[in-house]
PDB file of C-alpha atoms in Angstrom:
ATOM      1  CA  MET A   1       2.563   1.764   3.076  1.00 77.00           C
ATOM      2  CA  LEU A   2       3.632   3.944   0.221  1.00 73.00           C
ATOM      3  CA  PRO A   3       3.549   7.729   1.139  1.00 71.00           C
ATOM      4  CA  ASP A   4       4.144   9.415  -2.096  1.00 79.00           C
ATOM      5  CA  ALA A   5       3.646   9.151  -5.844  1.00 88.00           C
ATOM      6  CA  GLY A   6       7.062   9.928  -6.855  1.00 89.00           C
ATOM      7  CA  PRO A   7       8.865   6.736  -6.111  1.00 90.00           C
ATOM      8  CA  LEU A   8       5.929   4.737  -7.706  1.00 93.00           C
ATOM      9  CA  ILE A   9       6.187   6.801 -10.818  1.00 94.00           C
ATOM     10  CA  ASN A  10       9.893   6.099 -11.072  1.00 94.00           C
ATOM     11  CA  LEU A  11       9.558   2.390 -10.456  1.00 95.00           C
ATOM     12  CA  ALA A  12       6.664   2.185 -13.099  1.00 96.00           C
ATOM     13  CA  TYR A  13       9.066   4.113 -15.676  1.00 95.00           C
ATOM     14  CA  ALA A  14      11.655   1.354 -14.876  1.00 96.00           C
ATOM     15  CA  ASP A  15       9.286  -1.540 -15.087  1.00 95.00           C
ATOM     16  CA  ALA A  16      10.343  -2.370 -11.533  1.00 95.00           C
ATOM     17  CA  LEU A  17       7.233  -1.975  -9.398  1.00 95.00           C
ATOM     18  CA  ASP A  18       7.699  -5.678  -8.285  1.00 94.00           C
ATOM     19  CA  LEU A  19      10.810  -4.686  -6.486  1.00 93.00           C
ATOM     20  CA  LEU A  20       8.405  -3.345  -3.654  1.00 91.00           C
ATOM     21  CA  LEU A  21       7.266  -6.881  -3.149  1.00 91.00           C
ATOM     22  CA  LYS A  22      10.649  -8.597  -2.792  1.00 87.00           C
ATOM     23  CA  PRO A  23      11.324  -8.223   0.870  1.00 80.00           C
ATOM     24  CA  GLY A  24       8.112 -10.234   1.360  1.00 83.00           C
ATOM     25  CA  ARG A  25       6.126  -7.370   2.781  1.00 82.00           C
ATOM     26  CA  ARG A  26       2.680  -6.263   1.970  1.00 86.00           C
ATOM     27  CA  VAL A  27       2.250  -3.184   0.036  1.00 90.00           C
ATOM     28  CA  ALA A  28      -0.557  -0.658   0.641  1.00 92.00           C
ATOM     29  CA  ILE A  29      -1.165   2.723  -1.149  1.00 94.00           C
ATOM     30  CA  VAL A  30      -3.394   5.376   0.237  1.00 94.00           C
ATOM     31  CA  ASP A  31      -6.414   5.899  -2.116  1.00 95.00           C
ATOM     32  CA  MET A  32      -5.740   9.618  -2.691  1.00 94.00           C
ATOM     33  CA  VAL A  33      -2.211   8.910  -3.734  1.00 94.00           C
ATOM     34  CA  PHE A  34      -3.451   6.200  -6.098  1.00 95.00           C
ATOM     35  CA  HIS A  35      -5.871   8.762  -7.423  1.00 94.00           C
ATOM     36  CA  GLU A  36      -3.048  11.327  -8.013  1.00 92.00           C
ATOM     37  CA  LEU A  37      -1.110   8.570  -9.848  1.00 93.00           C
ATOM     38  CA  THR A  38      -3.908   7.625 -12.135  1.00 94.00           C
ATOM     39  CA  ARG A  39      -6.280  10.710 -12.712  1.00 92.00           C
ATOM     40  CA  GLN A  40      -4.473  12.111 -15.613  1.00 92.00           C
ATOM     41  CA  PRO A  41      -3.060  10.343 -18.757  1.00 94.00           C
ATOM     42  CA  SER A  42       0.434   9.643 -18.294  1.00 93.00           C
ATOM     43  CA  PRO A  43       2.968   6.992 -19.554  1.00 92.00           C
ATOM     44  CA  THR A  44       2.784   5.184 -16.222  1.00 95.00           C
ATOM     45  CA  ARG A  45      -0.995   5.340 -15.463  1.00 95.00           C
ATOM     46  CA  GLN A  46      -1.964   2.050 -16.999  1.00 95.00           C
ATOM     47  CA  LYS A  47       1.199   0.322 -15.737  1.00 96.00           C
ATOM     48  CA  LEU A  48       0.190   1.370 -12.136  1.00 96.00           C
ATOM     49  CA  ARG A  49      -3.468   0.343 -12.472  1.00 97.00           C
ATOM     50  CA  ASP A  50      -2.503  -2.991 -13.875  1.00 96.00           C
ATOM     51  CA  TRP A  51       0.160  -3.653 -11.174  1.00 96.00           C
ATOM     52  CA  VAL A  52      -2.290  -2.789  -8.295  1.00 96.00           C
ATOM     53  CA  GLN A  53      -4.931  -5.010  -9.883  1.00 96.00           C
ATOM     54  CA  GLN A  54      -2.742  -7.918 -10.735  1.00 96.00           C
ATOM     55  CA  ARG A  55      -0.885  -7.953  -7.428  1.00 95.00           C
ATOM     56  CA  ALA A  56      -3.946  -7.252  -5.348  1.00 94.00           C
ATOM     57  CA  ILE A  57      -2.380  -4.190  -3.663  1.00 95.00           C
ATOM     58  CA  THR A  58      -4.361  -2.757  -0.899  1.00 93.00           C
ATOM     59  CA  LEU A  59      -5.750   0.651  -1.330  1.00 94.00           C
ATOM     60  CA  LEU A  60      -6.238   2.321   2.067  1.00 94.00           C
ATOM     61  CA  PRO A  61      -9.476   4.446   2.177  1.00 95.00           C
ATOM     62  CA  THR A  62      -9.347   7.871   3.665  1.00 95.00           C
ATOM     63  CA  GLN A  63     -11.855  10.683   4.505  1.00 95.00           C
ATOM     64  CA  VAL A  64      -9.580  13.020   2.642  1.00 94.00           C
ATOM     65  CA  PHE A  65     -10.179  11.225  -0.705  1.00 94.00           C
ATOM     66  CA  ALA A  66     -13.943  10.748   0.250  1.00 94.00           C
ATOM     67  CA  GLN A  67     -14.213  14.458   0.678  1.00 92.00           C
ATOM     68  CA  HIS A  68     -12.345  15.130  -2.526  1.00 92.00           C
ATOM     69  CA  LEU A  69     -14.810  13.102  -4.485  1.00 91.00           C
ATOM     70  CA  LEU A  70     -17.811  14.712  -2.775  1.00 92.00           C
ATOM     71  CA  ALA A  71     -16.917  18.215  -3.727  1.00 86.00           C
ATOM     72  CA  PRO A  72     -19.687  19.741  -5.962  1.00 86.00           C
ATOM     73  CA  PRO A  73     -18.928  20.036  -9.719  1.00 84.00           C
ATOM     74  CA  GLY A  74     -17.550  23.510 -10.362  1.00 83.00           C
ATOM     75  CA  ALA A  75     -16.670  24.249  -6.750  1.00 81.00           C
ATOM     76  CA  PRO A  76     -13.015  25.104  -6.109  1.00 81.00           C
ATOM     77  CA  ARG A  77     -11.118  21.996  -5.014  1.00 78.00           C
ATOM     78  CA  ARG A  78      -8.047  21.924  -2.976  1.00 77.00           C
ATOM     79  CA  LYS A  79      -5.401  19.998  -4.836  1.00 78.00           C
ATOM     80  CA  ALA A  80      -2.088  20.685  -3.190  1.00 83.00           C
ATOM     81  CA  HIS A  81      -0.940  18.274  -0.505  1.00 89.00           C
ATOM     82  CA  LEU A  82      -3.989  15.986  -0.536  1.00 92.00           C
ATOM     83  CA  GLY A  83      -1.896  12.814  -0.907  1.00 91.00           C
ATOM     84  CA  GLU A  84       0.217  13.923   2.141  1.00 91.00           C
ATOM     85  CA  PHE A  85      -2.978  14.603   4.153  1.00 93.00           C
ATOM     86  CA  ALA A  86      -4.496  11.231   3.327  1.00 94.00           C
ATOM     87  CA  MET A  87      -1.062   9.558   4.261  1.00 91.00           C
ATOM     88  CA  GLN A  88      -1.152  11.315   7.562  1.00 93.00           C
ATOM     89  CA  GLU A  89      -4.741  10.165   8.123  1.00 94.00           C
ATOM     90  CA  ALA A  90      -3.929   6.578   7.234  1.00 93.00           C
ATOM     91  CA  MET A  91      -0.737   6.723   9.518  1.00 91.00           C
ATOM     92  CA  ASN A  92      -3.109   8.017  12.397  1.00 92.00           C
ATOM     93  CA  GLN A  93      -5.553   5.104  11.694  1.00 91.00           C
ATOM     94  CA  MET A  94      -2.728   2.647  11.831  1.00 87.00           C
ATOM     95  CA  ALA A  95      -1.337   4.080  15.064  1.00 90.00           C
ATOM     96  CA  LEU A  96      -4.739   3.907  16.768  1.00 92.00           C
ATOM     97  CA  ALA A  97      -5.591   0.454  15.462  1.00 89.00           C
ATOM     98  CA  PRO A  98      -5.255  -2.595  17.979  1.00 90.00           C
ATOM     99  CA  PRO A  99      -1.938  -4.316  17.347  1.00 85.00           C
ATOM    100  CA  ARG A 100      -1.779  -7.315  15.121  1.00 74.00           C
ATOM    101  CA  PRO A 101       0.126 -10.403  15.552  1.00 74.00           C
ATOM    102  CA  ALA A 102       3.700 -10.288  14.066  1.00 68.00           C
ATOM    103  CA  CYS A 103       3.042 -13.406  11.892  1.00 61.00           C
ATOM    104  CA  SER A 104      -0.337 -14.064  10.331  1.00 55.00           C
ATOM    105  CA  CYS A 105       0.622 -17.354   8.797  1.00 57.00           C
ATOM    106  CA  SER A 106      -0.236 -20.694  10.260  1.00 51.00           C
ATOM    107  CA  ARG A 107       1.517 -23.420   8.399  1.00 48.00           C
ATOM    108  CA  THR A 108       1.501 -27.053   9.692  1.00 44.00           C
ATOM    109  CA  THR A 109       4.546 -29.164  10.169  1.00 44.00           C
ATOM    110  CA  ALA A 110       4.859 -32.861  10.894  1.00 46.00           C
ATOM    111  CA  SER A 111       3.289 -32.237  14.341  1.00 41.00           C
ATOM    112  CA  PRO A 112      -0.508 -32.231  14.623  1.00 46.00           C
ATOM    113  CA  ALA A 113      -0.689 -28.767  15.989  1.00 45.00           C
ATOM    114  CA  PRO A 114      -0.206 -25.714  13.481  1.00 45.00           C
ATOM    115  CA  VAL A 115       3.043 -23.919  13.961  1.00 43.00           C
ATOM    116  CA  SER A 116       3.600 -20.323  13.069  1.00 44.00           C
ATOM    117  CA  CYS A 117       6.223 -19.865  10.462  1.00 51.00           C
ATOM    118  CA  CYS A 118       7.839 -17.213  12.729  1.00 52.00           C
ATOM    119  CA  ARG A 119       8.311 -19.668  15.666  1.00 45.00           C
ATOM    120  CA  ARG A 120       9.402 -22.453  13.268  1.00 42.00           C
ATOM    121  CA  ASN A 121      12.083 -20.033  11.635  1.00 46.00           C
ATOM    122  CA  ALA A 122      13.077 -18.760  15.103  1.00 45.00           C
ATOM    123  CA  ALA A 123      13.589 -22.454  16.209  1.00 43.00           C
ATOM    124  CA  ARG A 124      15.818 -23.229  13.149  1.00 42.00           C
ATOM    125  CA  SER A 125      18.004 -20.152  13.840  1.00 44.00           C
ATOM    126  CA  ALA A 126      18.352 -20.747  17.533  1.00 45.00           C
ATOM    127  CA  PRO A 127      21.753 -21.940  18.631  1.00 49.00           C
ATOM    128  CA  ALA A 128      21.894 -25.570  19.443  1.00 48.00           C
ATOM    129  CA  PRO A 129      21.890 -26.337  23.158  1.00 47.00           C
ATOM    130  CA  SER A 130      25.298 -27.082  24.675  1.00 45.00           C
TER     131      SER A 130
END
């Protein structure tokens, strides 16, 4: 989960957003942070929009962003620290969610039963019996 717009902006300027995907991890961006990245014209706005769409990056929904959108036109809107508040909300949701299995893949091997890649990789790296 990417907590702040700054690193994304820097990676977009360097045409290096895909570095976030290299470790093989899923990337998620909080909706309010994405809004902060793309609401104003900037040299990186379209790069970020395209990258999120082309890479199917998860946008995590938050009440902070929903409330921001519901503010009546002309009403004073809080702008400072909304990305941080949305990130805090997303982290709380993550902490309260039921645990997920460590590995969600289920690839088959020569055996008829599916074997998780985690177990298969663990078996490969295990020391040989003596």
